[in-house]
């Protein structure tokens, strides 16, 4: 049932998890001898087994008992022994204990020719035998000490089909060592606490609404601040790097996508067309490129104008399948830190180098350290890549050389390129180690020709530019989903929805608190006075709950001396300093975009 | 043929223009006795007459001759005399000179009952008689001296129907005085030079493309700067005024518009739906309001949270008729300076007052003086206004009182309200005196209920908030179309696409010029070194052609003394000052958004 690479099956972790599934099933059958077994594969971070309990199923309260029996089985060092049976033998054997699910599967394996030449594989350890293709450990004693834990129970359907019987799935976690298991559990706990959907709700960052549509996030004021600050940073970085901003509509007539080649090829990822009549049909755009190409093509261009770097935080829309939507990570409306660089062949390497440096600057600054760089190449055997082999090799060489020269470690992956050229993907891992492509940078040697884009070279000849597509800060949606989880919702001062919470110790200082807040707001700082009637300690706790990076405490003494007492998020120590110094320090936090949510 | 108010027909200007049409026709017939007349009405800024010349038409070169004959007719002080004919009499009279167009129209007037009880009206002056309902001047001598000018000749179809004969239309300009005529001609010349479509092309501000679609402007880098600067200003103003920004998608499921009432009512102004299946249908949004209402409704709100001011420069899309599209003035994709203020009844007046103050600040600062304020009221006789009479009167009184208390002059207009409440419209005139609604501010006492929006009052009861809709800076598209024309493309330094053009006098200073440009760009100023091989004078002229507000001239002497010579756009005088002072001055121009394109 699993389509797992043969090499992966030989790893210790695969055999360990697979064996633990059998050990668990043996234990479960000791408690409930009448239970029927369905499937029990190793999975990411552990294993599971599905049972039909023919009545009252096991519950969470039984898991400790199952674990105890498992530990006994492990102590017994039961060897795993393989044997083969014909279909008839298998049927007869499985019928003894009424294992109807296994019989159904055995028949399917034989019918579809998936059973090996030797017949149907069975593994036996101790009193327990299961139809299974292995491989397993040598014996149950090989299971390392305290490396597994039964995790949870859920419902599932036989063969995932809701018209078939409902089964009970028991999940276990398993790693090669106790430390790895403990680490995973700790990380999962953190990940759950920091889940961007949970924090997005708690911190009023974004929302979705059924009447507006799934996968269409609406950014509430707190979330809009984070977007705006990221975007402002990108604007400044891009201005300094010689980019020029443009602004284009999120729709187009279908003609544009017939030219670009996105239609009909890409149609299934797009929203359906808006059909005015047969000659006038519009699409929401799934990407910004063709609009930018139109701007490049609207004027005669000379080599003196190149590189031309057109940037836009562009709104795009993709009709992702309902089931694949996930918070902000996978959405249907997104805003991308996009730019297209039109350049001569000689400029490609320098531009690529500058872009990679910009990526590194962003990732370093944001403390997004948990990523790998993937060089995605074309697959010469596939027909989904446009252009000739020589051009592909030349383009891939350019990118490979740039990465090597910059000393960036990367892994090559065939078949992951864009249809128009090779790309560099930044693969970021979340707290649970799951990887997503966050940023990408693509070298395009195909599309300029489709749009008849050209420039006059210094020899007076018309030439076709290379195009680099890049989006270092990804989409707001994806990038912020990672940042929320990485920071646990505690943004640095420069990005924080509320930057300073002013906590007055008593009512007498309220006017002064408001005066300070007014001064801060006049300087475009996001500041707020806690006027509630809560106790002082509750006020501090409230500011911490809202993950406000700076609490300024104002008592009588502070007021008299024009001081404030500064307390940082989640830090006990506090410091009383002159108000003017505090504001100056705040200016620096903002101007330098200091990551004050990380200890230096 | 014209549906003109009776009162307007009695004005001198109407009778003057109408009489001049007859005088021109009389003159034309003197030159071409066989010409057949079609329609000849007074129009905005003058009059025209359509002729079928039955052969070679008159051309621009003949207009002087026609004008001379007209002046002779005016000198003759021919009285205008009215008479009525029956249809038969009219037919017989018009048949004498083969006036088939007039006969067709006479028959239509009688058939449709549009001829008056007295019969078909005819006016005679001198040897010329025309079927016409008047009124006219007493005699041709009443035409003021030098108050008219034949303007141009164009083609037109009889009854505007391209299947009917092609006619020749001769246009004349006419005003009550020579000064008014001269003024109009001067303003028209300026308006043509300043036409935002022409300047948009010349200054690379924006473009449209047939493959993307008509009415869908794409902002090129220069135009994107203007947008960004306006938007940044709005953000700061709104932050200081206690607004909070949000960001929402430009699409929604149709459910949202069934709730808001925009569907089916507003459907004809919208792009067609994107139909995934019968249960999943999406629309591009024509306005931002319903998305904001969802954000208000997503959390329990208390009177303590009000007023809640949600702002967004929101992208909206409207499927305007092809024929009504006009450059940036009327488009299909727009980005609106929108906000919605949710408040208690007691807060309405204060909020409205603050908004009006913000409008005034923007309009004063931008030097948009040529506007009037219109209070748009409901029409009790129409059914397109939702809600009861008493609520309408109460809301209208609130707005009327605020305007009066602020000392804002305004005119009331019945039937121009939004369907959900009264509104204040800022009606701006362009250089030709044509008026458009640029900004609007609306008081909505209806929609909150449709969205079940509520807040808990200080008495613990659930209450429905008022909603104020406001967009002082209009859409980027409309506002910038006005600003381009008002400024003739010469933006103040803070908005200018290029802020400083550095003109090196000789090659030796080039490195220093680049150092200065680098310093400016490092400070996020838009600066450029003219490295071309053109002459010094040509370089200055180029900077002026591009309407760059500041030219910094750098010669050997300036370089040695760390000075620059500053020359402002379209100003001859120049000033040599220390570089550091110049940069400090530039900072002030930017920070204070100084309108240095206007003489103070």
PDB file of N, CA and C in Angstrom, chain A residues 479-550:
ATOM      1  N   UNK A 479       5.206  34.044   3.681  1.00  0.00           N
ATOM      2  CA  UNK A 479       6.307  34.539   4.510  1.00  0.00           C
ATOM      3  C   UNK A 479       5.813  34.815   5.930  1.00  0.00           C
ATOM      4  N   UNK A 480       4.669  35.462   6.045  1.00  0.00           N
ATOM      5  CA  UNK A 480       4.198  35.825   7.387  1.00  0.00           C
ATOM      6  C   UNK A 480       3.746  34.574   8.151  1.00  0.00           C
ATOM      7  N   UNK A 481       3.250  33.564   7.449  1.00  0.00           N
ATOM      8  CA  UNK A 481       2.901  32.328   8.163  1.00  0.00           C
ATOM      9  C   UNK A 481       4.154  31.732   8.810  1.00  0.00           C
ATOM     10  N   UNK A 482       5.284  31.792   8.096  1.00  0.00           N
ATOM     11  CA  UNK A 482       6.540  31.291   8.688  1.00  0.00           C
ATOM     12  C   UNK A 482       7.013  32.200   9.820  1.00  0.00           C
ATOM     13  N   UNK A 483       6.937  33.516   9.603  1.00  0.00           N
ATOM     14  CA  UNK A 483       7.447  34.433  10.631  1.00  0.00           C
ATOM     15  C   UNK A 483       6.633  34.335  11.919  1.00  0.00           C
ATOM     16  N   UNK A 484       5.321  34.203  11.786  1.00  0.00           N
ATOM     17  CA  UNK A 484       4.490  34.069  12.989  1.00  0.00           C
ATOM     18  C   UNK A 484       4.974  32.876  13.802  1.00  0.00           C
ATOM     19  N   UNK A 485       5.239  31.758  13.121  1.00  0.00           N
ATOM     20  CA  UNK A 485       5.625  30.539  13.837  1.00  0.00           C
ATOM     21  C   UNK A 485       7.056  30.637  14.358  1.00  0.00           C
ATOM     22  N   UNK A 486       7.925  31.245  13.547  1.00  0.00           N
ATOM     23  CA  UNK A 486       9.315  31.384  13.980  1.00  0.00           C
ATOM     24  C   UNK A 486       9.414  32.290  15.214  1.00  0.00           C
ATOM     25  N   UNK A 487       8.626  33.354  15.232  1.00  0.00           N
ATOM     26  CA  UNK A 487       8.689  34.315  16.341  1.00  0.00           C
ATOM     27  C   UNK A 487       7.664  33.995  17.438  1.00  0.00           C
ATOM     28  N   UNK A 488       6.869  32.970  17.230  1.00  0.00           N
ATOM     29  CA  UNK A 488       5.809  32.685  18.200  1.00  0.00           C
ATOM     30  C   UNK A 488       4.874  33.867  18.366  1.00  0.00           C
ATOM     31  N   UNK A 489       4.726  34.670  17.307  1.00  0.00           N
ATOM     32  CA  UNK A 489       3.822  35.825  17.354  1.00  0.00           C
ATOM     33  C   UNK A 489       4.440  37.058  17.987  1.00  0.00           C
ATOM     34  N   UNK A 490       5.657  36.916  18.532  1.00  0.00           N
ATOM     35  CA  UNK A 490       6.321  38.067  19.175  1.00  0.00           C
ATOM     36  C   UNK A 490       7.223  38.746  18.150  1.00  0.00           C
ATOM     37  N   UNK A 491       6.674  39.700  17.440  1.00  0.00           N
ATOM     38  CA  UNK A 491       7.422  40.386  16.388  1.00  0.00           C
ATOM     39  C   UNK A 491       8.399  41.381  16.989  1.00  0.00           C
ATOM     40  N   UNK A 492       9.488  41.654  16.237  1.00  0.00           N
ATOM     41  CA  UNK A 492      10.408  42.699  16.693  1.00  0.00           C
ATOM     42  C   UNK A 492       9.684  44.054  16.650  1.00  0.00           C
ATOM     43  N   UNK A 493      10.213  45.019  17.358  1.00  0.00           N
ATOM     44  CA  UNK A 493       9.546  46.318  17.473  1.00  0.00           C
ATOM     45  C   UNK A 493       9.159  46.896  16.117  1.00  0.00           C
ATOM     46  N   UNK A 494      10.057  46.810  15.125  1.00  0.00           N
ATOM     47  CA  UNK A 494       9.759  47.475  13.862  1.00  0.00           C
ATOM     48  C   UNK A 494       8.564  46.892  13.135  1.00  0.00           C
ATOM     49  N   UNK A 495       8.287  45.592  13.333  1.00  0.00           N
ATOM     50  CA  UNK A 495       7.146  44.958  12.675  1.00  0.00           C
ATOM     51  C   UNK A 495       5.921  44.861  13.575  1.00  0.00           C
ATOM     52  N   UNK A 496       6.069  45.101  14.842  1.00  0.00           N
ATOM     53  CA  UNK A 496       5.017  44.772  15.807  1.00  0.00           C
ATOM     54  C   UNK A 496       3.763  45.629  15.595  1.00  0.00           C
ATOM     55  N   UNK A 497       2.592  44.993  15.608  1.00  0.00           N
ATOM     56  CA  UNK A 497       1.341  45.741  15.451  1.00  0.00           C
ATOM     57  C   UNK A 497       1.219  46.861  16.478  1.00  0.00           C
ATOM     58  N   UNK A 498       1.516  46.576  17.729  1.00  0.00           N
ATOM     59  CA  UNK A 498       1.573  47.622  18.752  1.00  0.00           C
ATOM     60  C   UNK A 498       3.020  47.641  19.225  1.00  0.00           C
ATOM     61  N   UNK A 499       3.635  48.806  19.184  1.00  0.00           N
ATOM     62  CA  UNK A 499       5.070  48.858  19.487  1.00  0.00           C
ATOM     63  C   UNK A 499       5.340  49.176  20.951  1.00  0.00           C
ATOM     64  N   UNK A 500       4.527  50.057  21.513  1.00  0.00           N
ATOM     65  CA  UNK A 500       4.736  50.434  22.914  1.00  0.00           C
ATOM     66  C   UNK A 500       3.397  50.440  23.642  1.00  0.00           C
ATOM     67  N   UNK A 501       3.323  49.687  24.715  1.00  0.00           N
ATOM     68  CA  UNK A 501       2.149  49.764  25.587  1.00  0.00           C
ATOM     69  C   UNK A 501       2.562  50.599  26.801  1.00  0.00           C
ATOM     70  N   UNK A 502       1.879  51.696  27.020  1.00  0.00           N
ATOM     71  CA  UNK A 502       2.202  52.536  28.165  1.00  0.00           C
ATOM     72  C   UNK A 502       1.301  52.136  29.334  1.00  0.00           C
ATOM     73  N   UNK A 503       1.915  51.733  30.413  1.00  0.00           N
ATOM     74  CA  UNK A 503       1.149  51.264  31.569  1.00  0.00           C
ATOM     75  C   UNK A 503       1.263  52.291  32.699  1.00  0.00           C
ATOM     76  N   UNK A 504       0.206  53.050  32.966  1.00  0.00           N
ATOM     77  CA  UNK A 504       0.228  54.024  34.063  1.00  0.00           C
ATOM     78  C   UNK A 504       0.028  53.287  35.387  1.00  0.00           C
ATOM     79  N   UNK A 505       0.834  53.653  36.372  1.00  0.00           N
ATOM     80  CA  UNK A 505       0.751  52.972  37.661  1.00  0.00           C
ATOM     81  C   UNK A 505      -0.467  53.457  38.449  1.00  0.00           C
ATOM     82  N   UNK A 506      -0.807  54.725  38.321  1.00  0.00           N
ATOM     83  CA  UNK A 506      -2.029  55.230  38.964  1.00  0.00           C
ATOM     84  C   UNK A 506      -2.674  56.305  38.100  1.00  0.00           C
ATOM     85  N   UNK A 507      -3.916  56.642  38.422  1.00  0.00           N
ATOM     86  CA  UNK A 507      -4.681  57.550  37.566  1.00  0.00           C
ATOM     87  C   UNK A 507      -4.043  58.926  37.417  1.00  0.00           C
ATOM     88  N   UNK A 508      -3.322  59.365  38.455  1.00  0.00           N
ATOM     89  CA  UNK A 508      -2.730  60.700  38.397  1.00  0.00           C
ATOM     90  C   UNK A 508      -1.800  60.884  37.203  1.00  0.00           C
ATOM     91  N   UNK A 509      -1.203  59.788  36.746  1.00  0.00           N
ATOM     92  CA  UNK A 509      -0.238  59.937  35.651  1.00  0.00           C
ATOM     93  C   UNK A 509      -0.889  59.785  34.277  1.00  0.00           C
ATOM     94  N   UNK A 510      -2.216  59.542  34.260  1.00  0.00           N
ATOM     95  CA  UNK A 510      -2.879  59.303  32.969  1.00  0.00           C
ATOM     96  C   UNK A 510      -2.655  60.417  31.940  1.00  0.00           C
ATOM     97  N   UNK A 511      -2.849  61.696  32.344  1.00  0.00           N
ATOM     98  CA  UNK A 511      -2.635  62.752  31.335  1.00  0.00           C
ATOM     99  C   UNK A 511      -1.226  62.708  30.771  1.00  0.00           C
ATOM    100  N   UNK A 512      -0.268  62.447  31.633  1.00  0.00           N
ATOM    101  CA  UNK A 512       1.115  62.372  31.177  1.00  0.00           C
ATOM    102  C   UNK A 512       1.304  61.176  30.247  1.00  0.00           C
ATOM    103  N   UNK A 513       0.647  60.038  30.567  1.00  0.00           N
ATOM    104  CA  UNK A 513       0.737  58.848  29.709  1.00  0.00           C
ATOM    105  C   UNK A 513       0.202  59.166  28.321  1.00  0.00           C
ATOM    106  N   UNK A 514      -0.915  59.893  28.298  1.00  0.00           N
ATOM    107  CA  UNK A 514      -1.497  60.250  26.997  1.00  0.00           C
ATOM    108  C   UNK A 514      -0.613  61.220  26.229  1.00  0.00           C
ATOM    109  N   UNK A 515       0.034  62.080  26.974  1.00  0.00           N
ATOM    110  CA  UNK A 515       0.936  63.026  26.305  1.00  0.00           C
ATOM    111  C   UNK A 515       2.090  62.266  25.641  1.00  0.00           C
ATOM    112  N   UNK A 516       2.629  61.280  26.369  1.00  0.00           N
ATOM    113  CA  UNK A 516       3.721  60.479  25.797  1.00  0.00           C
ATOM    114  C   UNK A 516       3.225  59.691  24.587  1.00  0.00           C
ATOM    115  N   UNK A 517       2.036  59.084  24.721  1.00  0.00           N
ATOM    116  CA  UNK A 517       1.479  58.312  23.600  1.00  0.00           C
ATOM    117  C   UNK A 517       1.270  59.224  22.394  1.00  0.00           C
ATOM    118  N   UNK A 518       0.781  60.438  22.651  1.00  0.00           N
ATOM    119  CA  UNK A 518       0.554  61.391  21.567  1.00  0.00           C
ATOM    120  C   UNK A 518       1.865  61.748  20.876  1.00  0.00           C
ATOM    121  N   UNK A 519       2.896  61.916  21.687  1.00  0.00           N
ATOM    122  CA  UNK A 519       4.192  62.255  21.102  1.00  0.00           C
ATOM    123  C   UNK A 519       4.709  61.098  20.239  1.00  0.00           C
ATOM    124  N   UNK A 520       4.536  59.887  20.745  1.00  0.00           N
ATOM    125  CA  UNK A 520       4.971  58.714  19.972  1.00  0.00           C
ATOM    126  C   UNK A 520       4.171  58.591  18.675  1.00  0.00           C
ATOM    127  N   UNK A 521       2.856  58.729  18.798  1.00  0.00           N
ATOM    128  CA  UNK A 521       2.022  58.594  17.596  1.00  0.00           C
ATOM    129  C   UNK A 521       2.325  59.703  16.595  1.00  0.00           C
ATOM    130  N   UNK A 522       2.621  60.884  17.118  1.00  0.00           N
ATOM    131  CA  UNK A 522       3.019  61.978  16.228  1.00  0.00           C
ATOM    132  C   UNK A 522       4.270  61.622  15.437  1.00  0.00           C
ATOM    133  N   UNK A 523       5.131  60.808  16.036  1.00  0.00           N
ATOM    134  CA  UNK A 523       6.323  60.326  15.354  1.00  0.00           C
ATOM    135  C   UNK A 523       6.060  59.040  14.596  1.00  0.00           C
ATOM    136  N   UNK A 524       4.788  58.737  14.389  1.00  0.00           N
ATOM    137  CA  UNK A 524       4.349  57.542  13.641  1.00  0.00           C
ATOM    138  C   UNK A 524       4.731  56.225  14.328  1.00  0.00           C
ATOM    139  N   UNK A 525       4.867  56.264  15.656  1.00  0.00           N
ATOM    140  CA  UNK A 525       5.008  55.008  16.410  1.00  0.00           C
ATOM    141  C   UNK A 525       3.631  54.519  16.828  1.00  0.00           C
ATOM    142  N   UNK A 526       3.483  53.199  16.854  1.00  0.00           N
ATOM    143  CA  UNK A 526       2.216  52.615  17.272  1.00  0.00           C
ATOM    144  C   UNK A 526       2.258  52.443  18.798  1.00  0.00           C
ATOM    145  N   UNK A 527       1.567  53.330  19.497  1.00  0.00           N
ATOM    146  CA  UNK A 527       1.618  53.340  20.962  1.00  0.00           C
ATOM    147  C   UNK A 527       0.217  53.426  21.533  1.00  0.00           C
ATOM    148  N   UNK A 528       0.052  52.862  22.723  1.00  0.00           N
ATOM    149  CA  UNK A 528      -1.282  52.785  23.313  1.00  0.00           C
ATOM    150  C   UNK A 528      -1.165  52.894  24.832  1.00  0.00           C
ATOM    151  N   UNK A 529      -2.098  53.587  25.441  1.00  0.00           N
ATOM    152  CA  UNK A 529      -2.128  53.688  26.903  1.00  0.00           C
ATOM    153  C   UNK A 529      -3.136  52.675  27.435  1.00  0.00           C
ATOM    154  N   UNK A 530      -2.718  51.845  28.359  1.00  0.00           N
ATOM    155  CA  UNK A 530      -3.651  50.910  28.981  1.00  0.00           C
ATOM    156  C   UNK A 530      -4.460  51.663  30.028  1.00  0.00           C
ATOM    157  N   UNK A 531      -5.685  52.014  29.682  1.00  0.00           N
ATOM    158  CA  UNK A 531      -6.530  52.800  30.583  1.00  0.00           C
ATOM    159  C   UNK A 531      -7.468  51.926  31.398  1.00  0.00           C
ATOM    160  N   UNK A 532      -7.325  50.618  31.253  1.00  0.00           N
ATOM    161  CA  UNK A 532      -8.275  49.733  31.918  1.00  0.00           C
ATOM    162  C   UNK A 532      -8.166  49.878  33.433  1.00  0.00           C
ATOM    163  N   UNK A 533      -9.144  49.332  34.105  1.00  0.00           N
ATOM    164  CA  UNK A 533      -9.145  49.442  35.569  1.00  0.00           C
ATOM    165  C   UNK A 533      -8.501  48.215  36.206  1.00  0.00           C
ATOM    166  N   UNK A 534      -7.767  47.432  35.409  1.00  0.00           N
ATOM    167  CA  UNK A 534      -7.113  46.235  35.933  1.00  0.00           C
ATOM    168  C   UNK A 534      -5.985  46.615  36.894  1.00  0.00           C
ATOM    169  N   UNK A 535      -5.518  45.592  37.642  1.00  0.00           N
ATOM    170  CA  UNK A 535      -4.371  45.815  38.517  1.00  0.00           C
ATOM    171  C   UNK A 535      -3.120  46.004  37.679  1.00  0.00           C
ATOM    172  N   UNK A 536      -2.102  46.570  38.299  1.00  0.00           N
ATOM    173  CA  UNK A 536      -0.839  46.778  37.593  1.00  0.00           C
ATOM    174  C   UNK A 536      -0.309  45.473  37.007  1.00  0.00           C
ATOM    175  N   UNK A 537      -0.306  44.424  37.844  1.00  0.00           N
ATOM    176  CA  UNK A 537       0.230  43.153  37.366  1.00  0.00           C
ATOM    177  C   UNK A 537      -0.574  42.584  36.199  1.00  0.00           C
ATOM    178  N   UNK A 538      -1.880  42.754  36.275  1.00  0.00           N
ATOM    179  CA  UNK A 538      -2.733  42.277  35.182  1.00  0.00           C
ATOM    180  C   UNK A 538      -2.428  43.055  33.903  1.00  0.00           C
ATOM    181  N   UNK A 539      -2.167  44.345  34.068  1.00  0.00           N
ATOM    182  CA  UNK A 539      -1.851  45.159  32.883  1.00  0.00           C
ATOM    183  C   UNK A 539      -0.567  44.664  32.207  1.00  0.00           C
ATOM    184  N   UNK A 540       0.409  44.340  33.035  1.00  0.00           N
ATOM    185  CA  UNK A 540       1.664  43.817  32.481  1.00  0.00           C
ATOM    186  C   UNK A 540       1.389  42.493  31.778  1.00  0.00           C
ATOM    187  N   UNK A 541       0.621  41.635  32.452  1.00  0.00           N
ATOM    188  CA  UNK A 541       0.332  40.334  31.840  1.00  0.00           C
ATOM    189  C   UNK A 541      -0.430  40.508  30.526  1.00  0.00           C
ATOM    190  N   UNK A 542      -1.358  41.458  30.478  1.00  0.00           N
ATOM    191  CA  UNK A 542      -2.099  41.685  29.237  1.00  0.00           C
ATOM    192  C   UNK A 542      -1.175  42.088  28.084  1.00  0.00           C
ATOM    193  N   UNK A 543      -0.232  42.968  28.406  1.00  0.00           N
ATOM    194  CA  UNK A 543       0.704  43.400  27.365  1.00  0.00           C
ATOM    195  C   UNK A 543       1.526  42.211  26.878  1.00  0.00           C
ATOM    196  N   UNK A 544       1.890  41.332  27.822  1.00  0.00           N
ATOM    197  CA  UNK A 544       2.676  40.150  27.454  1.00  0.00           C
ATOM    198  C   UNK A 544       1.824  39.189  26.623  1.00  0.00           C
ATOM    199  N   UNK A 545       0.570  39.003  27.025  1.00  0.00           N
ATOM    200  CA  UNK A 545      -0.334  38.137  26.258  1.00  0.00           C
ATOM    201  C   UNK A 545      -0.451  38.618  24.814  1.00  0.00           C
ATOM    202  N   UNK A 546      -0.492  39.936  24.650  1.00  0.00           N
ATOM    203  CA  UNK A 546      -0.597  40.481  23.283  1.00  0.00           C
ATOM    204  C   UNK A 546       0.761  40.564  22.599  1.00  0.00           C
ATOM    205  N   UNK A 547       1.784  40.075  23.300  1.00  0.00           N
ATOM    206  CA  UNK A 547       3.147  40.005  22.746  1.00  0.00           C
ATOM    207  C   UNK A 547       3.651  41.364  22.278  1.00  0.00           C
ATOM    208  N   UNK A 548       3.320  42.396  23.034  1.00  0.00           N
ATOM    209  CA  UNK A 548       3.789  43.746  22.713  1.00  0.00           C
ATOM    210  C   UNK A 548       5.251  43.839  23.142  1.00  0.00           C
ATOM    211  N   UNK A 549       6.131  44.238  22.220  1.00  0.00           N
ATOM    212  CA  UNK A 549       7.574  44.128  22.526  1.00  0.00           C
ATOM    213  C   UNK A 549       8.051  45.073  23.623  1.00  0.00           C
ATOM    214  N   UNK A 550       7.379  46.215  23.791  1.00  0.00           N
ATOM    215  CA  UNK A 550       7.874  47.190  24.766  1.00  0.00           C
ATOM    216  C   UNK A 550       6.765  47.683  25.681  1.00  0.00           C
TER     217      UNK A 550
END
